[in-house]
Amino acid sequence: MIYMDHSATTHVREEVFEAMKPYFTKSFGNPSTIYSLGREAKVAMEQAREKVANIIGANPDEIIFTSGGTESDNIAIQGIAYKLKEAGKGNHIITSAIEHPAVIETCEALEEKGFEVTYLQVYENGIVKVEDLKAAIKDETILITIMHANNEIGTLQPIAEIGKIATEYGIKFHTDAVQTVGKIPVNVNDLNVDLLSISSHKIYGPKGVGALYIKKGTRLQPIIHGGGQEKDLVSGTENIPGIVGLGEACKLAGEELDKNIENIKKLRNKLIDGVLSKVEQSYLNGDKYNRLPGLVNFRFSGIEGESIVLMLDAKGIAGATGSACSSHKLTASHVLKAIKLEDFESHGSLRLSIGYENTEEEVDTVIKEIPPIIATLRNMSPIWNKDDSHWRENTKNCDI
Ligand code: PLP
C-alpha cells in the first residue's frame, strides 16, 4: 500500500512503540501513587512533558496532557470563554470559517450558551486577512482561535501576526496546531500564542493522546471534573503509555524536522507538477506557496472525490476525499466552500498528504495512476461533456 493520508493519521513508529511497551506491562503504576511503581510512571510522564515542551519552545510546566487534539481544543476554547465571561470581560470570540470541527462545533455550542462568535472568511487562497481580524475585534472580544494549518487544504495562517494583534488588544489567542507541530518549526514565543493544541497520532505517535500548551499565567475554567490530575483541567488516571509515545514522537519529529521538510517538499512539488501537467482541468486547492510541506489538495472537474479515493484504493493507494469533512458526511466540505468553490466543484477534490516514509517511486506511481482514473470517471460522469472536455451546461443544478 502507498499511504498518502498522513493528515488523517499516521502509523506508530517502531521506536515510539518500543518506548511505550514497558508502560503497559512492567511499569504500569498510577503516577498519583507514592510507591516506586507509581513514581516510575510519574518520572516517565514528566520526561515526556519535557519532550513535548521542547518541540514548541515551551516550559514543561506549560504543558498538560489530554486525550487528543479535540480535547485540547475544547479545554482551551471553553476554558477561556467561561473563565473570562464569568469575570465580566466579555462574550465575543473570533475564529475562522475553515477550522476543524473540534473548534467550529465548540464555538457553535458556545453560541447556544450566550457567546457571540465571528467566523472570519478566508478568500480563495484559504488564508484569513489580518485587516478582517482587526475589524472584527470589539470591546467584548475575549478570545481569538485560528488554526495554524488547515487539515484539508494545508494552508498556513499568519499566526505570529495575529498573535501580535491579540497581545496588543489584550485578547487571549489559541491556535490549533495539530497539523503543524512536528511537521514545520513551531515556537510558541515566536507565534505569540497563549494556548496551542497538539495531537499525537498525526506525528507517528499513538491515537487518543495529545497536549495543550497553556502560557504561564493563563487561567482556564475546567470543563472536565474529577481528580484534577493535569492542573485541575484534565481529570482521570493518566494514559502513561500514550503520553510516553507522544513524548517520543515529538522528540523524533524534532530531531528529523529539517531533513523531513526538505524531502517531503520535494515529493510534494513533484506530485503537484506531475498531476497538474498530466490531467487537464485539474487544479490545486488553497495557496500554492503558503502551505504545509506535505499536504496537497487537488480538484478535478467533472467527477466525485469519493470515486477517485475508491479507485485509488483498488490500486493500493490511500488518499482522502476533499469533498467531505469526514468520510461519513457527504456534504460539500465547509473548507472548500469557504475558499469559494461551488458545491459541484468541491465534490471533485482529492487530498493527498505525504509522510517521511513516502518515496519518489511512490510519488511516480501515484502520478501514473491518477490520469487514467480521472479519464475513466469522466467517461462515466453525467456532468462531464466528453465532446469538448468540459462541464455540461447545467452542471450547477446537478446534485452529485
Ligand atoms: N484539529 C485538526 C486541525 C485536526 O486535523 C484534527 C484531526 O484530524 C483534530 C483537531 C483532532 O485531533 P484528534 O484526532 O487528536 O482529536
PDB file of N, CA, C and O in Angstrom, residues 86-134:
ATOM      1  N   GLU A  86     -17.295  34.885  32.914  1.00  0.00           N
ATOM      2  CA  GLU A  86     -17.662  34.955  34.332  1.00  0.00           C
ATOM      3  C   GLU A  86     -17.010  36.162  35.025  1.00  0.00           C
ATOM      4  O   GLU A  86     -17.597  36.778  35.909  1.00  0.00           O
ATOM      5  N   ALA A  87     -15.795  36.485  34.552  1.00  0.00           N
ATOM      6  CA  ALA A  87     -15.089  37.630  35.145  1.00  0.00           C
ATOM      7  C   ALA A  87     -15.591  38.957  34.576  1.00  0.00           C
ATOM      8  O   ALA A  87     -15.027  40.019  34.873  1.00  0.00           O
ATOM      9  N   GLY A  88     -16.601  38.889  33.732  1.00  0.00           N
ATOM     10  CA  GLY A  88     -17.199  40.099  33.171  1.00  0.00           C
ATOM     11  C   GLY A  88     -16.371  40.762  32.082  1.00  0.00           C
ATOM     12  O   GLY A  88     -16.525  41.947  31.785  1.00  0.00           O
ATOM     13  N   LYS A  89     -15.471  39.978  31.462  1.00  0.00           N
ATOM     14  CA  LYS A  89     -14.583  40.577  30.443  1.00  0.00           C
ATOM     15  C   LYS A  89     -15.230  40.639  29.060  1.00  0.00           C
ATOM     16  O   LYS A  89     -14.717  41.314  28.166  1.00  0.00           O
ATOM     17  N   GLY A  90     -16.275  39.879  28.842  1.00  0.00           N
ATOM     18  CA  GLY A  90     -16.914  39.897  27.518  1.00  0.00           C
ATOM     19  C   GLY A  90     -17.374  38.509  27.107  1.00  0.00           C
ATOM     20  O   GLY A  90     -17.184  37.531  27.848  1.00  0.00           O
ATOM     21  N   ASN A  91     -17.962  38.439  25.918  1.00  0.00           N
ATOM     22  CA  ASN A  91     -18.517  37.149  25.467  1.00  0.00           C
ATOM     23  C   ASN A  91     -18.299  36.924  23.979  1.00  0.00           C
ATOM     24  O   ASN A  91     -18.979  36.112  23.372  1.00  0.00           O
ATOM     25  N   HIS A  92     -17.340  37.663  23.393  1.00  0.00           N
ATOM     26  CA  HIS A  92     -17.156  37.578  21.939  1.00  0.00           C
ATOM     27  C   HIS A  92     -15.894  36.792  21.579  1.00  0.00           C
ATOM     28  O   HIS A  92     -14.825  37.019  22.146  1.00  0.00           O
ATOM     29  N   ILE A  93     -16.065  35.863  20.624  1.00  0.00           N
ATOM     30  CA  ILE A  93     -14.954  35.006  20.184  1.00  0.00           C
ATOM     31  C   ILE A  93     -14.781  35.200  18.678  1.00  0.00           C
ATOM     32  O   ILE A  93     -15.767  35.289  17.943  1.00  0.00           O
ATOM     33  N   ILE A  94     -13.524  35.229  18.242  1.00  0.00           N
ATOM     34  CA  ILE A  94     -13.265  35.304  16.790  1.00  0.00           C
ATOM     35  C   ILE A  94     -12.563  34.019  16.363  1.00  0.00           C
ATOM     36  O   ILE A  94     -11.586  33.585  16.983  1.00  0.00           O
ATOM     37  N   THR A  95     -13.082  33.404  15.300  1.00  0.00           N
ATOM     38  CA  THR A  95     -12.437  32.220  14.752  1.00  0.00           C
ATOM     39  C   THR A  95     -12.477  32.333  13.235  1.00  0.00           C
ATOM     40  O   THR A  95     -12.799  33.387  12.697  1.00  0.00           O
ATOM     41  N   SER A  96     -12.125  31.256  12.522  1.00  0.00           N
ATOM     42  CA  SER A  96     -12.199  31.330  11.060  1.00  0.00           C
ATOM     43  C   SER A  96     -13.219  30.324  10.563  1.00  0.00           C
ATOM     44  O   SER A  96     -13.589  29.385  11.271  1.00  0.00           O
ATOM     45  N   ALA A  97     -13.620  30.511   9.311  1.00  0.00           N
ATOM     46  CA  ALA A  97     -14.650  29.641   8.726  1.00  0.00           C
ATOM     47  C   ALA A  97     -14.095  28.281   8.336  1.00  0.00           C
ATOM     48  O   ALA A  97     -14.851  27.401   7.926  1.00  0.00           O
ATOM     49  N   ILE A  98     -12.763  28.088   8.443  1.00  0.00           N
ATOM     50  CA  ILE A  98     -12.196  26.819   7.959  1.00  0.00           C
ATOM     51  C   ILE A  98     -11.594  25.980   9.089  1.00  0.00           C
ATOM     52  O   ILE A  98     -10.790  25.085   8.850  1.00  0.00           O
ATOM     53  N   GLU A  99     -11.975  26.270  10.312  1.00  0.00           N
ATOM     54  CA  GLU A  99     -11.425  25.498  11.435  1.00  0.00           C
ATOM     55  C   GLU A  99     -11.886  24.031  11.370  1.00  0.00           C
ATOM     56  O   GLU A  99     -12.903  23.698  10.756  1.00  0.00           O
ATOM     57  N   HIS A 100     -11.149  23.201  12.062  1.00  0.00           N
ATOM     58  CA  HIS A 100     -11.546  21.794  12.233  1.00  0.00           C
ATOM     59  C   HIS A 100     -12.838  21.763  13.047  1.00  0.00           C
ATOM     60  O   HIS A 100     -13.075  22.662  13.870  1.00  0.00           O
ATOM     61  N   PRO A 101     -13.683  20.730  12.855  1.00  0.00           N
ATOM     62  CA  PRO A 101     -14.909  20.660  13.656  1.00  0.00           C
ATOM     63  C   PRO A 101     -14.672  20.748  15.165  1.00  0.00           C
ATOM     64  O   PRO A 101     -15.542  21.225  15.912  1.00  0.00           O
ATOM     65  N   ALA A 102     -13.513  20.321  15.629  1.00  0.00           N
ATOM     66  CA  ALA A 102     -13.224  20.407  17.076  1.00  0.00           C
ATOM     67  C   ALA A 102     -13.276  21.857  17.556  1.00  0.00           C
ATOM     68  O   ALA A 102     -13.558  22.117  18.725  1.00  0.00           O
ATOM     69  N   VAL A 103     -13.030  22.797  16.663  1.00  0.00           N
ATOM     70  CA  VAL A 103     -13.099  24.220  17.017  1.00  0.00           C
ATOM     71  C   VAL A 103     -14.455  24.805  16.612  1.00  0.00           C
ATOM     72  O   VAL A 103     -15.142  25.442  17.427  1.00  0.00           O
ATOM     73  N   ILE A 104     -14.848  24.569  15.364  1.00  0.00           N
ATOM     74  CA  ILE A 104     -16.107  25.168  14.865  1.00  0.00           C
ATOM     75  C   ILE A 104     -17.292  24.724  15.730  1.00  0.00           C
ATOM     76  O   ILE A 104     -18.101  25.530  16.155  1.00  0.00           O
ATOM     77  N   GLU A 105     -17.363  23.425  15.985  1.00  0.00           N
ATOM     78  CA  GLU A 105     -18.530  22.922  16.729  1.00  0.00           C
ATOM     79  C   GLU A 105     -18.491  23.389  18.190  1.00  0.00           C
ATOM     80  O   GLU A 105     -19.528  23.596  18.803  1.00  0.00           O
ATOM     81  N   THR A 106     -17.309  23.552  18.712  1.00  0.00           N
ATOM     82  CA  THR A 106     -17.183  24.082  20.075  1.00  0.00           C
ATOM     83  C   THR A 106     -17.688  25.527  20.103  1.00  0.00           C
ATOM     84  O   THR A 106     -18.421  25.922  21.018  1.00  0.00           O
ATOM     85  N   CYS A 107     -17.309  26.292  19.089  1.00  0.00           N
ATOM     86  CA  CYS A 107     -17.770  27.691  19.019  1.00  0.00           C
ATOM     87  C   CYS A 107     -19.288  27.727  18.844  1.00  0.00           C
ATOM     88  O   CYS A 107     -19.972  28.558  19.467  1.00  0.00           O
ATOM     89  N   GLU A 108     -19.807  26.840  18.017  1.00  0.00           N
ATOM     90  CA  GLU A 108     -21.262  26.820  17.809  1.00  0.00           C
ATOM     91  C   GLU A 108     -21.991  26.467  19.105  1.00  0.00           C
ATOM     92  O   GLU A 108     -23.028  27.035  19.426  1.00  0.00           O
ATOM     93  N   ALA A 109     -21.421  25.530  19.852  1.00  0.00           N
ATOM     94  CA  ALA A 109     -22.031  25.159  21.139  1.00  0.00           C
ATOM     95  C   ALA A 109     -21.998  26.351  22.095  1.00  0.00           C
ATOM     96  O   ALA A 109     -22.948  26.581  22.852  1.00  0.00           O
ATOM     97  N   LEU A 110     -20.927  27.122  22.048  1.00  0.00           N
ATOM     98  CA  LEU A 110     -20.822  28.299  22.925  1.00  0.00           C
ATOM     99  C   LEU A 110     -21.843  29.367  22.528  1.00  0.00           C
ATOM    100  O   LEU A 110     -22.358  30.087  23.390  1.00  0.00           O
ATOM    101  N   GLU A 111     -22.137  29.458  21.232  1.00  0.00           N
ATOM    102  CA  GLU A 111     -23.155  30.426  20.793  1.00  0.00           C
ATOM    103  C   GLU A 111     -24.486  30.132  21.487  1.00  0.00           C
ATOM    104  O   GLU A 111     -25.232  31.035  21.841  1.00  0.00           O
ATOM    105  N   GLU A 112     -24.744  28.852  21.661  1.00  0.00           N
ATOM    106  CA  GLU A 112     -26.002  28.480  22.329  1.00  0.00           C
ATOM    107  C   GLU A 112     -25.984  28.799  23.818  1.00  0.00           C
ATOM    108  O   GLU A 112     -27.016  28.795  24.471  1.00  0.00           O
ATOM    109  N   LYS A 113     -24.787  29.062  24.347  1.00  0.00           N
ATOM    110  CA  LYS A 113     -24.677  29.384  25.778  1.00  0.00           C
ATOM    111  C   LYS A 113     -24.514  30.891  25.985  1.00  0.00           C
ATOM    112  O   LYS A 113     -23.970  31.341  27.001  1.00  0.00           O
ATOM    113  N   GLY A 114     -24.835  31.662  24.962  1.00  0.00           N
ATOM    114  CA  GLY A 114     -24.821  33.113  25.132  1.00  0.00           C
ATOM    115  C   GLY A 114     -23.566  33.814  24.647  1.00  0.00           C
ATOM    116  O   GLY A 114     -23.401  35.006  24.876  1.00  0.00           O
ATOM    117  N   PHE A 115     -22.656  33.089  23.987  1.00  0.00           N
ATOM    118  CA  PHE A 115     -21.471  33.750  23.426  1.00  0.00           C
ATOM    119  C   PHE A 115     -21.783  34.204  22.003  1.00  0.00           C
ATOM    120  O   PHE A 115     -22.655  33.644  21.330  1.00  0.00           O
ATOM    121  N   GLU A 116     -21.016  35.207  21.560  1.00  0.00           N
ATOM    122  CA  GLU A 116     -21.164  35.658  20.175  1.00  0.00           C
ATOM    123  C   GLU A 116     -19.882  35.265  19.441  1.00  0.00           C
ATOM    124  O   GLU A 116     -18.781  35.462  19.969  1.00  0.00           O
ATOM    125  N   VAL A 117     -20.019  34.668  18.261  1.00  0.00           N
ATOM    126  CA  VAL A 117     -18.828  34.211  17.536  1.00  0.00           C
ATOM    127  C   VAL A 117     -18.781  34.848  16.151  1.00  0.00           C
ATOM    128  O   VAL A 117     -19.771  34.849  15.429  1.00  0.00           O
ATOM    129  N   THR A 118     -17.611  35.370  15.787  1.00  0.00           N
ATOM    130  CA  THR A 118     -17.395  35.858  14.415  1.00  0.00           C
ATOM    131  C   THR A 118     -16.558  34.816  13.682  1.00  0.00           C
ATOM    132  O   THR A 118     -15.491  34.419  14.177  1.00  0.00           O
ATOM    133  N   TYR A 119     -17.040  34.368  12.520  1.00  0.00           N
ATOM    134  CA  TYR A 119     -16.316  33.379  11.711  1.00  0.00           C
ATOM    135  C   TYR A 119     -15.653  34.126  10.548  1.00  0.00           C
ATOM    136  O   TYR A 119     -16.342  34.529   9.601  1.00  0.00           O
ATOM    137  N   LEU A 120     -14.360  34.362  10.617  1.00  0.00           N
ATOM    138  CA  LEU A 120     -13.678  35.133   9.568  1.00  0.00           C
ATOM    139  C   LEU A 120     -13.633  34.358   8.256  1.00  0.00           C
ATOM    140  O   LEU A 120     -13.369  33.150   8.241  1.00  0.00           O
ATOM    141  N   GLN A 121     -13.856  35.076   7.159  1.00  0.00           N
ATOM    142  CA  GLN A 121     -13.754  34.455   5.839  1.00  0.00           C
ATOM    143  C   GLN A 121     -12.282  34.295   5.458  1.00  0.00           C
ATOM    144  O   GLN A 121     -11.417  34.956   6.014  1.00  0.00           O
ATOM    145  N   VAL A 122     -12.022  33.425   4.471  1.00  0.00           N
ATOM    146  CA  VAL A 122     -10.612  33.171   4.134  1.00  0.00           C
ATOM    147  C   VAL A 122     -10.227  33.456   2.680  1.00  0.00           C
ATOM    148  O   VAL A 122      -9.068  33.298   2.318  1.00  0.00           O
ATOM    149  N   TYR A 123     -11.162  33.824   1.851  1.00  0.00           N
ATOM    150  CA  TYR A 123     -10.853  34.111   0.440  1.00  0.00           C
ATOM    151  C   TYR A 123     -10.354  32.869  -0.309  1.00  0.00           C
ATOM    152  O   TYR A 123     -10.195  31.801   0.279  1.00  0.00           O
ATOM    153  N   GLU A 124     -10.075  33.061  -1.607  1.00  0.00           N
ATOM    154  CA  GLU A 124      -9.765  31.908  -2.469  1.00  0.00           C
ATOM    155  C   GLU A 124      -8.499  31.155  -2.065  1.00  0.00           C
ATOM    156  O   GLU A 124      -8.381  29.965  -2.298  1.00  0.00           O
ATOM    157  N   ASN A 125      -7.547  31.854  -1.464  1.00  0.00           N
ATOM    158  CA  ASN A 125      -6.299  31.158  -1.122  1.00  0.00           C
ATOM    159  C   ASN A 125      -6.377  30.433   0.227  1.00  0.00           C
ATOM    160  O   ASN A 125      -5.430  29.764   0.631  1.00  0.00           O
ATOM    161  N   GLY A 126      -7.491  30.571   0.921  1.00  0.00           N
ATOM    162  CA  GLY A 126      -7.663  29.840   2.181  1.00  0.00           C
ATOM    163  C   GLY A 126      -6.977  30.493   3.373  1.00  0.00           C
ATOM    164  O   GLY A 126      -6.720  29.832   4.380  1.00  0.00           O
ATOM    165  N   ILE A 127      -6.673  31.785   3.268  1.00  0.00           N
ATOM    166  CA  ILE A 127      -5.939  32.460   4.347  1.00  0.00           C
ATOM    167  C   ILE A 127      -6.753  33.640   4.882  1.00  0.00           C
ATOM    168  O   ILE A 127      -7.342  34.394   4.098  1.00  0.00           O
ATOM    169  N   VAL A 128      -6.772  33.798   6.199  1.00  0.00           N
ATOM    170  CA  VAL A 128      -7.512  34.938   6.772  1.00  0.00           C
ATOM    171  C   VAL A 128      -6.706  36.227   6.571  1.00  0.00           C
ATOM    172  O   VAL A 128      -5.472  36.191   6.484  1.00  0.00           O
ATOM    173  N   LYS A 129      -7.434  37.335   6.504  1.00  0.00           N
ATOM    174  CA  LYS A 129      -6.743  38.622   6.358  1.00  0.00           C
ATOM    175  C   LYS A 129      -6.695  39.284   7.733  1.00  0.00           C
ATOM    176  O   LYS A 129      -7.727  39.381   8.416  1.00  0.00           O
ATOM    177  N   VAL A 130      -5.507  39.751   8.111  1.00  0.00           N
ATOM    178  CA  VAL A 130      -5.383  40.354   9.444  1.00  0.00           C
ATOM    179  C   VAL A 130      -6.232  41.621   9.561  1.00  0.00           C
ATOM    180  O   VAL A 130      -6.716  41.951  10.635  1.00  0.00           O
ATOM    181  N   GLU A 131      -6.458  42.301   8.426  1.00  0.00           N
ATOM    182  CA  GLU A 131      -7.315  43.502   8.466  1.00  0.00           C
ATOM    183  C   GLU A 131      -8.735  43.108   8.871  1.00  0.00           C
ATOM    184  O   GLU A 131      -9.413  43.820   9.616  1.00  0.00           O
ATOM    185  N   ASP A 132      -9.195  41.967   8.357  1.00  0.00           N
ATOM    186  CA  ASP A 132     -10.537  41.487   8.723  1.00  0.00           C
ATOM    187  C   ASP A 132     -10.597  41.167  10.212  1.00  0.00           C
ATOM    188  O   ASP A 132     -11.582  41.424  10.891  1.00  0.00           O
ATOM    189  N   LEU A 133      -9.503  40.570  10.690  1.00  0.00           N
ATOM    190  CA  LEU A 133      -9.448  40.215  12.108  1.00  0.00           C
ATOM    191  C   LEU A 133      -9.524  41.478  12.958  1.00  0.00           C
ATOM    192  O   LEU A 133     -10.336  41.561  13.890  1.00  0.00           O
ATOM    193  N   LYS A 134      -8.732  42.470  12.588  1.00  0.00           N
ATOM    194  CA  LYS A 134      -8.721  43.724  13.350  1.00  0.00           C
ATOM    195  C   LYS A 134     -10.107  44.353  13.362  1.00  0.00           C
ATOM    196  O   LYS A 134     -10.582  44.840  14.390  1.00  0.00           O
TER     197      LYS A 134
END
